[in-house]
Amino acid sequence: MADPILEVKNLHVHFETHDGTAEVINGIDFSIDRGETAALVGETGCGKSVTVKSIMGLLPSATIPEGEIRYKGEDVLSLSDAERHSRRGKEMSMIMQDPMTSLNPVLTVGEQMMDVLKWQGRPRLSLSKLVRDTLSTGAKAEHRTRAIEMLGEVEISAPERVFESYPVELSGGMRQRVLIAIALLSEPDLLIADEPGTALDVTTEAKVLDLLDELVEERDTSVLYITHDLGVAREVSDRINVMYAGEIVEQAPTADLFANPQHPYTRGLLESIPTLSTGIGDGIEGHLPDYTNPPAGCRFADRCPHAEAACHEAYPYPRQTGPDHATACHLFEGLPARERHESLATDPVNIGTAPWLTGGDAPGDISADGGTDQ
Amino acid sequence: MNDSAYTTEPTAAAQPDRDLDDPMVSVENLKKHFPLFEGIFQKKAGEVRAVDGVSFSIAEGETFGLVGESGSGKTTTGRSMLRLTEPTSGRVEIDGQNVVDLSDGELKRFRRNMQIVHQDPASSLNPRHRVKSIIEAPLKIHDYGDSEARLERVEELLDMVDLPREFMYRYPGQLSGGQKQRVGIARAVALNPKFVVLDEPTSALDVSVQARIINILEEIQEEFGITYLFITHDLSLLKNVADRIGVMYLGRLVEVGDVDSVFGSPQHPYSRALLSAISTISEEDELAKPDRITLDGEVPDPREKPSGCAFRSRCAHEFDACAVEEPELYERGPDQVARCFLHDDRFEEGAEWE
Ligand SMILES: Nc1ncnc2c1ncn2[C@@H]1O[C@H](COP(=O)(O)OP(=O)(O)OP(=O)(O)O)[C@@H](O)[C@H]1O
Ligand SMILES: Nc1ncnc2c1ncn2[C@@H]1O[C@H](COP(=O)(O)OP(=O)(O)O)[C@@H](O)[C@H]1O
Ligand code: SF4
Ligand SMILES: [Mg+2]
Ligand SMILES: [Mg+2]
């Protein structure tokens, strides 16, 4: 990795639930270079939001028994709450998954935007509103202009009116754009977008994607884009991390991932997506495992058409399957992608080669119907 | 006209022989206006024309896809057709019977012929009933055999939707989203209906689960010749499931045609914008869709019917005529019509298409 702005190493995230400890995130590693857009892709409940909230420090109820999150080289997990707070906004900023709940219903859009501009990088809870207002009168007009400008940039057609509106007065698409405007106001170096398009219509979502693209280009922002839609990930990202049940099962540059999808889960997903030219596949039987009692070996084994007995026992640590491609599956040989797994590699599991690589016509073989491997 | 790179002109040979002269379902000028009330005396203060003159037909055993953005009136169309909400006016014929004319008693008996599968499987199943009694309910209402015959039918239906028979004794809370939706489907097809409305049956599900549900729906259709109305936001999905489609905008159909024609060469600016916004997973698909068109402008308020063409506030092609009158549906192919003045011979000068 040339110059990573964010590095996540061996991150584990647990929750205490009434059924016991939920081991949701199980040792994930990924990084984002400066100016790069990385995507985190996976189905509902696979841990995408937990991952990014851990990065932002927004999960008070979680424990992180192990792992490192480095932002510009600094280990953010060892920082105090105040120090972490000071890095939100100006340094990293996040567009939350749900536009309805992440805007404050009793404040106008303008008030919420001004708040960001006035208080970015400073804890605001310790001061009363009165003191805040006296302190900030000078900057007010300037901030207002800036905020309205930003609303215009996210293509809100009547920015002055929206500036004075309350969130309930806006349509879903407009709320989402307001959130994006707020996230971009402080010109963060790292922008985390948690499924910003999911609540939108296709035409509005497409527009939001274009917009992000443009703004990223202009400001050289790094983006972590969360989505369950591989088509969207293909459009926006330079690199893709495919997540299943709290583990990253495959990571590669975007073009490479689509040209040469390796993990049976990635292939199953690709095969399930309805396409214009090749149809719709069979899908993947089954569902996510229970996080309070996760499988000992591969977390995908119960649903995998290629699983052998060994898959249920041995952890399929991510392995290097190409110069910049790592896959966590026993069907592939390769040096461990992480040093900490070297001891596991001394005793390799042999379940043969992936059938689609040996010319066999196995389930999950998407090349058979002219799929993605041109 | 249709000379752009993505055109896949349907050949005459590719046209299935479809009997639209004697359709299983036909809708004529269907309207549903919701009155709006305001103030403490609940004075009528206008109306939302959720469905405002919709017409289309579906041949027996085929799937008609209805697409359009949120609020365009898709669900209201489906529900009015089944009289789950009372249509304001229009005609809906299912298997030769005008449903709008049926008395309450007749309607109750006719219901076995027409069913619906809802978008949200969680809220459409009673959480306090076991799967068995959920699937059995329509059988009981319509006096289907004795308890033994009903049990047999429930087992058959579970097999059909690919659920283990033991699931009969579970509660909805013990099922995943995809499993719940299979129960919803089993319940809908329990009485061998002629027509089923599928209102976004997979949009609450992950793609890997969606694919299995779609396969099940197609198997059932093939075996029993059921006619479907399939409502969705997802155009790529529609391309795979529908024989013919209708594109809805503000309560009106703006384009109707067989799926290959509409996807190959959309004839309404809104259909074209929708198609261009599809995100794809291959180069092949990327080439198969129009270049990205972004829609500017505001979506009109559904309470105020705009003058002229309803789409004009967002249309890049708008010209003088569009504000004056509403375009009709112009014929654009053997089975394709589009509601846009660009196709009116009178305006060849002002119109720019392509
Ligand atoms: N019971 C009702 N009373 C008043 N207005 C209603 C009612 N039901 C629907 N509407 C309005 O009718 C219009 C069409 O709604 P409908 O639910 O049919 O849209 P849809 O196309 O199914 O949208 P979505 O894709 O979001 O499901 C909307 O403007 C909606 O607000
Ligand atoms: N605060 C929490 N307490 C307990 N469990 C949680 C919490 N937040 C998320 N989870 C669980 O973690 C898993 C991953 O959730 P999430 O990251 O939201 O998934 P997604 O990939 O859809 O964003 C789910 O099983 C979810 O129920
Ligand atoms: S390790 Fe085994 S079970 Fe897991 S994905 Fe690979 S083949 Fe399937
Ligand atoms: Mg999430
Ligand atoms: Mg609807």
Coordinates of N, CA and C in Angstrom, one line a residue, chain A residues 211-333:
Chain A
L211 N -22.4 12.9 -8.2 CA -22.1 14.0 -7.4 C -20.9 13.7 -6.5
L212 N -20.9 12.6 -5.8 CA -19.8 12.2 -4.9 C -18.5 12.1 -5.7
D213 N -18.7 11.5 -6.9 CA -17.6 11.3 -7.8 C -16.9 12.7 -8.1
E214 N -17.7 13.6 -8.5 CA -17.2 14.9 -8.8 C -16.5 15.6 -7.6
L215 N -17.1 15.6 -6.5 CA -16.6 16.2 -5.3 C -15.3 15.6 -4.9
V216 N -15.2 14.2 -5.0 CA -14.0 13.5 -4.7 C -12.9 13.9 -5.6
E217 N -13.2 14.0 -6.9 CA -12.2 14.4 -7.9 C -11.6 15.8 -7.5
E218 N -12.5 16.8 -7.2 CA -12.1 18.1 -6.9 C -11.3 18.2 -5.7
R219 N -11.6 17.5 -4.6 CA -10.9 17.7 -3.4 C -10.0 16.6 -3.0
D220 N -9.8 15.6 -3.8 CA -8.9 14.5 -3.6 C -9.2 13.7 -2.3
T221 N -10.5 13.7 -1.9 CA -10.9 13.0 -0.7 C -10.8 11.5 -0.9
S222 N -10.5 10.8 0.2 CA -10.6 9.3 0.2 C -11.9 8.9 0.6
V223 N -12.5 7.9 0.0 CA -13.9 7.5 0.3 C -13.9 6.0 0.7
L224 N -14.7 5.7 1.7 CA -15.0 4.3 2.0 C -16.5 4.2 1.7
Y225 N -16.9 3.5 0.7 CA -18.3 3.4 0.2 C -18.9 2.1 0.6
I226 N -19.9 2.1 1.4 CA -20.6 0.9 1.9 C -21.8 0.6 1.0
T227 N -21.9 -0.6 0.5 CA -23.1 -0.9 -0.3 C -23.4 -2.4 -0.3
H228 N -24.6 -2.8 -0.5 CA -24.9 -4.2 -0.7 C -24.9 -4.6 -2.2
D229 N -24.7 -3.5 -3.0 CA -24.9 -3.7 -4.4 C -23.6 -3.7 -5.2
L230 N -23.2 -4.8 -5.7 CA -21.9 -4.9 -6.4 C -21.9 -4.1 -7.7
G231 N -23.1 -3.8 -8.3 CA -23.1 -3.0 -9.5 C -22.7 -1.6 -9.1
V232 N -23.2 -1.1 -8.0 CA -22.9 0.3 -7.5 C -21.4 0.3 -7.1
A233 N -20.9 -0.7 -6.5 CA -19.5 -0.8 -6.1 C -18.6 -0.7 -7.3
R234 N -19.0 -1.4 -8.3 CA -18.3 -1.4 -9.6 C -18.2 0.0 -10.2
E235 N -19.3 0.7 -10.0 CA -19.3 2.1 -10.6 C -18.4 3.0 -9.8
V236 N -18.4 3.0 -8.5 CA -17.8 4.0 -7.7 C -16.4 3.7 -7.3
S237 N -16.0 2.4 -7.2 CA -14.8 2.2 -6.4 C -13.5 1.8 -7.2
D238 N -12.4 2.0 -6.6 CA -11.1 1.5 -7.2 C -10.8 0.1 -6.7
R239 N -11.2 -0.1 -5.4 CA -10.9 -1.4 -4.8 C -12.2 -1.9 -4.1
I240 N -12.3 -3.2 -4.1 CA -13.5 -3.8 -3.4 C -13.1 -4.8 -2.3
N241 N -13.7 -4.6 -1.2 CA -13.6 -5.6 -0.1 C -15.0 -6.3 0.1
V242 N -15.0 -7.6 -0.2 CA -16.3 -8.3 -0.1 C -16.3 -8.9 1.3
M243 N -17.4 -8.6 2.0 CA -17.6 -9.1 3.4 C -18.6 -10.1 3.5
Y244 N -18.4 -11.2 4.3 CA -19.4 -12.1 4.6 C -19.3 -12.5 6.1
A245 N -20.4 -12.3 6.8 CA -20.5 -12.7 8.2 C -19.3 -12.2 9.1
G246 N -19.0 -10.9 8.9 CA -18.0 -10.3 9.7 C -16.5 -10.6 9.3
E247 N -16.3 -11.2 8.2 CA -15.0 -11.4 7.7 C -14.9 -10.8 6.3
I248 N -13.7 -10.4 5.9 CA -13.5 -10.0 4.5 C -13.0 -11.2 3.8
V249 N -13.8 -11.7 2.9 CA -13.5 -13.0 2.2 C -12.7 -12.8 0.9
E250 N -12.8 -11.6 0.3 CA -12.0 -11.4 -0.9 C -11.8 -9.9 -1.0
Q251 N -10.5 -9.5 -1.4 CA -10.3 -8.1 -1.7 C -9.4 -8.0 -2.9
A252 N -9.7 -7.1 -3.8 CA -8.9 -6.9 -5.0 C -9.3 -5.6 -5.7
P253 N -8.5 -5.1 -6.6 CA -8.9 -3.9 -7.4 C -10.2 -4.2 -8.1
T254 N -11.0 -3.2 -8.3 CA -12.4 -3.4 -8.8 C -12.4 -4.2 -10.1
A255 N -11.6 -3.8 -11.1 CA -11.6 -4.4 -12.4 C -11.2 -5.9 -12.2
D256 N -10.2 -6.2 -11.3 CA -9.7 -7.5 -11.1 C -10.8 -8.4 -10.5
L257 N -11.5 -7.8 -9.6 CA -12.5 -8.6 -8.9 C -13.6 -9.1 -9.9
F258 N -14.0 -8.2 -10.8 CA -15.0 -8.6 -11.7 C -14.5 -9.5 -12.8
A259 N -13.2 -9.3 -13.2 CA -12.6 -10.2 -14.2 C -12.3 -11.6 -13.7
N260 N -12.0 -11.6 -12.4 CA -11.5 -12.9 -11.8 C -12.1 -13.1 -10.4
P261 N -13.4 -13.2 -10.3 CA -14.0 -13.4 -8.9 C -13.6 -14.8 -8.4
Q262 N -13.1 -14.9 -7.2 CA -12.6 -16.2 -6.7 C -13.4 -16.8 -5.6
H263 N -13.7 -16.1 -4.5 CA -14.4 -16.7 -3.4 C -15.8 -17.2 -3.8
P264 N -16.2 -18.4 -3.4 CA -17.5 -18.9 -3.7 C -18.6 -17.9 -3.4
Y265 N -18.5 -17.2 -2.3 CA -19.5 -16.2 -1.9 C -19.6 -15.1 -3.0
T266 N -18.4 -14.5 -3.3 CA -18.4 -13.5 -4.4 C -19.1 -14.0 -5.6
R267 N -18.7 -15.2 -6.0 CA -19.2 -15.8 -7.3 C -20.7 -16.0 -7.1
G268 N -21.2 -16.5 -6.0 CA -22.6 -16.7 -5.8 C -23.4 -15.4 -5.9
L269 N -22.8 -14.3 -5.3 CA -23.4 -13.0 -5.3 C -23.5 -12.6 -6.8
L270 N -22.4 -12.6 -7.5 CA -22.4 -12.2 -8.9 C -23.4 -12.9 -9.7
E271 N -23.5 -14.2 -9.4 CA -24.4 -15.0 -10.2 C -25.9 -14.7 -9.9
S272 N -26.1 -14.2 -8.7 CA -27.5 -13.9 -8.3 C -28.1 -12.6 -8.8
I273 N -27.1 -11.7 -9.2 CA -27.6 -10.4 -9.6 C -28.2 -10.5 -11.0
P274 N -29.5 -10.0 -11.1 CA -30.1 -10.0 -12.4 C -29.4 -9.1 -13.3
T275 N -29.1 -9.6 -14.5 CA -28.4 -8.7 -15.5 C -29.2 -8.5 -16.7
L276 N -28.8 -7.6 -17.5 CA -29.6 -7.3 -18.8 C -29.3 -8.3 -19.8
S277 N -28.1 -8.9 -19.8 CA -27.8 -9.7 -21.0 C -27.7 -11.2 -20.7
T278 N -27.5 -11.6 -19.4 CA -27.3 -13.0 -19.2 C -28.3 -13.6 -18.2
G279 N -29.2 -12.9 -17.7 CA -30.3 -13.5 -16.8 C -30.0 -13.5 -15.4
I280 N -30.7 -14.4 -14.6 CA -30.6 -14.4 -13.2 C -30.2 -15.8 -12.8
G281 N -29.3 -15.9 -11.8 CA -28.9 -17.3 -11.4 C -29.8 -17.9 -10.4
D282 N -29.2 -18.9 -9.7 CA -30.0 -19.6 -8.7 C -30.0 -19.1 -7.3
G283 N -29.1 -18.1 -7.0 CA -29.0 -17.6 -5.7 C -28.2 -18.6 -4.8
I284 N -28.1 -18.2 -3.5 CA -27.4 -19.0 -2.5 C -28.4 -19.5 -1.5
E285 N -28.5 -20.8 -1.3 CA -29.4 -21.3 -0.3 C -28.9 -20.9 1.1
G286 N -29.8 -20.8 2.1 CA -29.4 -20.6 3.5 C -29.2 -19.1 3.9
H287 N -28.7 -18.9 5.1 CA -28.6 -17.6 5.6 C -27.4 -17.4 6.5
L288 N -27.1 -16.2 7.0 CA -26.0 -15.9 7.8 C -25.9 -16.7 9.0
P289 N -24.8 -17.1 9.5 CA -24.7 -17.9 10.8 C -25.0 -17.0 12.0
D290 N -25.2 -17.7 13.1 CA -25.5 -17.0 14.3 C -24.2 -16.5 14.9
Y291 N -24.1 -15.1 15.1 CA -22.8 -14.6 15.6 C -22.5 -15.0 17.0
T292 N -23.5 -15.4 17.8 CA -23.1 -15.8 19.2 C -22.6 -17.3 19.2
N293 N -22.7 -17.9 18.1 CA -22.2 -19.3 18.0 C -21.6 -19.5 16.6
P294 N -20.6 -18.7 16.2 CA -20.1 -18.8 14.8 C -19.4 -20.1 14.5
P295 N -19.5 -20.5 13.2 CA -18.8 -21.8 12.8 C -17.3 -21.7 13.1
A296 N -16.7 -22.8 13.4 CA -15.3 -22.9 13.8 C -14.4 -22.6 12.6
G297 N -14.8 -23.2 11.5 CA -13.9 -23.0 10.3 C -14.4 -21.9 9.4
C298 N -14.8 -22.2 8.2 CA -15.2 -21.1 7.3 C -16.6 -20.7 7.6
R299 N -16.9 -19.4 7.8 CA -18.2 -18.9 8.2 C -19.2 -19.1 7.0
F300 N -18.7 -19.4 5.8 CA -19.6 -19.5 4.7 C -19.9 -21.0 4.4
A301 N -19.2 -21.9 5.1 CA -19.3 -23.3 4.8 C -20.7 -23.9 4.7
D302 N -21.6 -23.5 5.5 CA -23.0 -24.0 5.5 C -23.7 -23.7 4.2
R303 N -23.3 -22.6 3.5 CA -24.0 -22.2 2.3 C -23.2 -22.5 1.0
C304 N -22.0 -23.0 1.2 CA -21.1 -23.1 0.1 C -21.3 -24.4 -0.7
P305 N -21.4 -24.3 -2.0 CA -21.6 -25.5 -2.8 C -20.3 -26.3 -2.9
H306 N -19.2 -25.7 -2.5 CA -17.9 -26.5 -2.7 C -17.4 -27.0 -1.3
A307 N -18.1 -26.8 -0.2 CA -17.6 -27.1 1.1 C -17.2 -28.5 1.2
E308 N -16.1 -28.8 1.8 CA -15.7 -30.2 2.2 C -15.6 -30.2 3.7
A309 N -15.5 -31.4 4.3 CA -15.5 -31.5 5.8 C -14.5 -30.6 6.4
A310 N -13.3 -30.5 5.7 CA -12.2 -29.6 6.3 C -12.6 -28.2 6.4
C311 N -13.5 -27.7 5.6 CA -13.9 -26.3 5.6 C -14.6 -26.0 6.9
H312 N -15.3 -26.9 7.5 CA -16.1 -26.7 8.7 C -15.1 -26.7 9.9
E313 N -13.9 -27.1 9.7 CA -12.9 -27.2 10.9 C -11.9 -26.1 10.8
A314 N -11.3 -25.9 9.6 CA -10.1 -25.1 9.6 C -10.5 -23.7 9.1
Y315 N -9.9 -22.7 9.7 CA -10.1 -21.3 9.4 C -9.5 -21.0 8.0
P316 N -10.2 -20.5 7.1 CA -9.6 -20.2 5.7 C -9.0 -18.8 5.7
Y317 N -7.8 -18.7 6.4 CA -7.2 -17.3 6.5 C -7.1 -16.8 5.1
P318 N -7.1 -15.4 4.9 CA -6.9 -14.8 3.6 C -5.6 -15.1 3.0
R319 N -5.5 -15.5 1.8 CA -4.3 -15.8 1.2 C -4.1 -15.0 -0.1
Q320 N -2.8 -14.8 -0.4 CA -2.5 -14.0 -1.6 C -2.7 -14.9 -2.8
T321 N -3.7 -14.6 -3.7 CA -3.9 -15.4 -4.9 C -3.5 -14.7 -6.1
G322 N -3.0 -13.5 -6.0 CA -2.5 -12.7 -7.1 C -1.7 -11.6 -6.6
P323 N -1.0 -10.8 -7.4 CA -0.2 -9.7 -6.9 C -1.0 -8.8 -6.0
D324 N -2.2 -8.5 -6.3 CA -3.0 -7.6 -5.4 C -4.4 -8.2 -5.2
H325 N -4.5 -9.4 -4.9 CA -5.8 -10.1 -4.8 C -5.6 -11.1 -3.6
A326 N -6.5 -11.0 -2.6 CA -6.5 -12.0 -1.5 C -7.9 -12.6 -1.3
T327 N -7.9 -13.9 -1.1 CA -9.1 -14.6 -1.0 C -9.1 -15.6 0.2
A328 N -10.1 -15.6 1.0 CA -10.1 -16.5 2.2 C -10.9 -17.7 1.9
C329 N -10.3 -18.7 1.2 CA -11.0 -19.9 0.9 C -10.0 -21.0 0.6
H330 N -10.3 -22.2 1.2 CA -9.4 -23.3 1.0 C -9.2 -23.8 -0.4
L331 N -10.1 -23.4 -1.3 CA -9.9 -23.8 -2.7 C -8.7 -23.2 -3.3
F332 N -8.1 -22.2 -2.7 CA -7.0 -21.5 -3.3 C -5.7 -21.7 -2.5
E333 N -4.6 -21.8 -3.2 CA -3.3 -21.8 -2.6 C -2.7 -20.5 -2.6

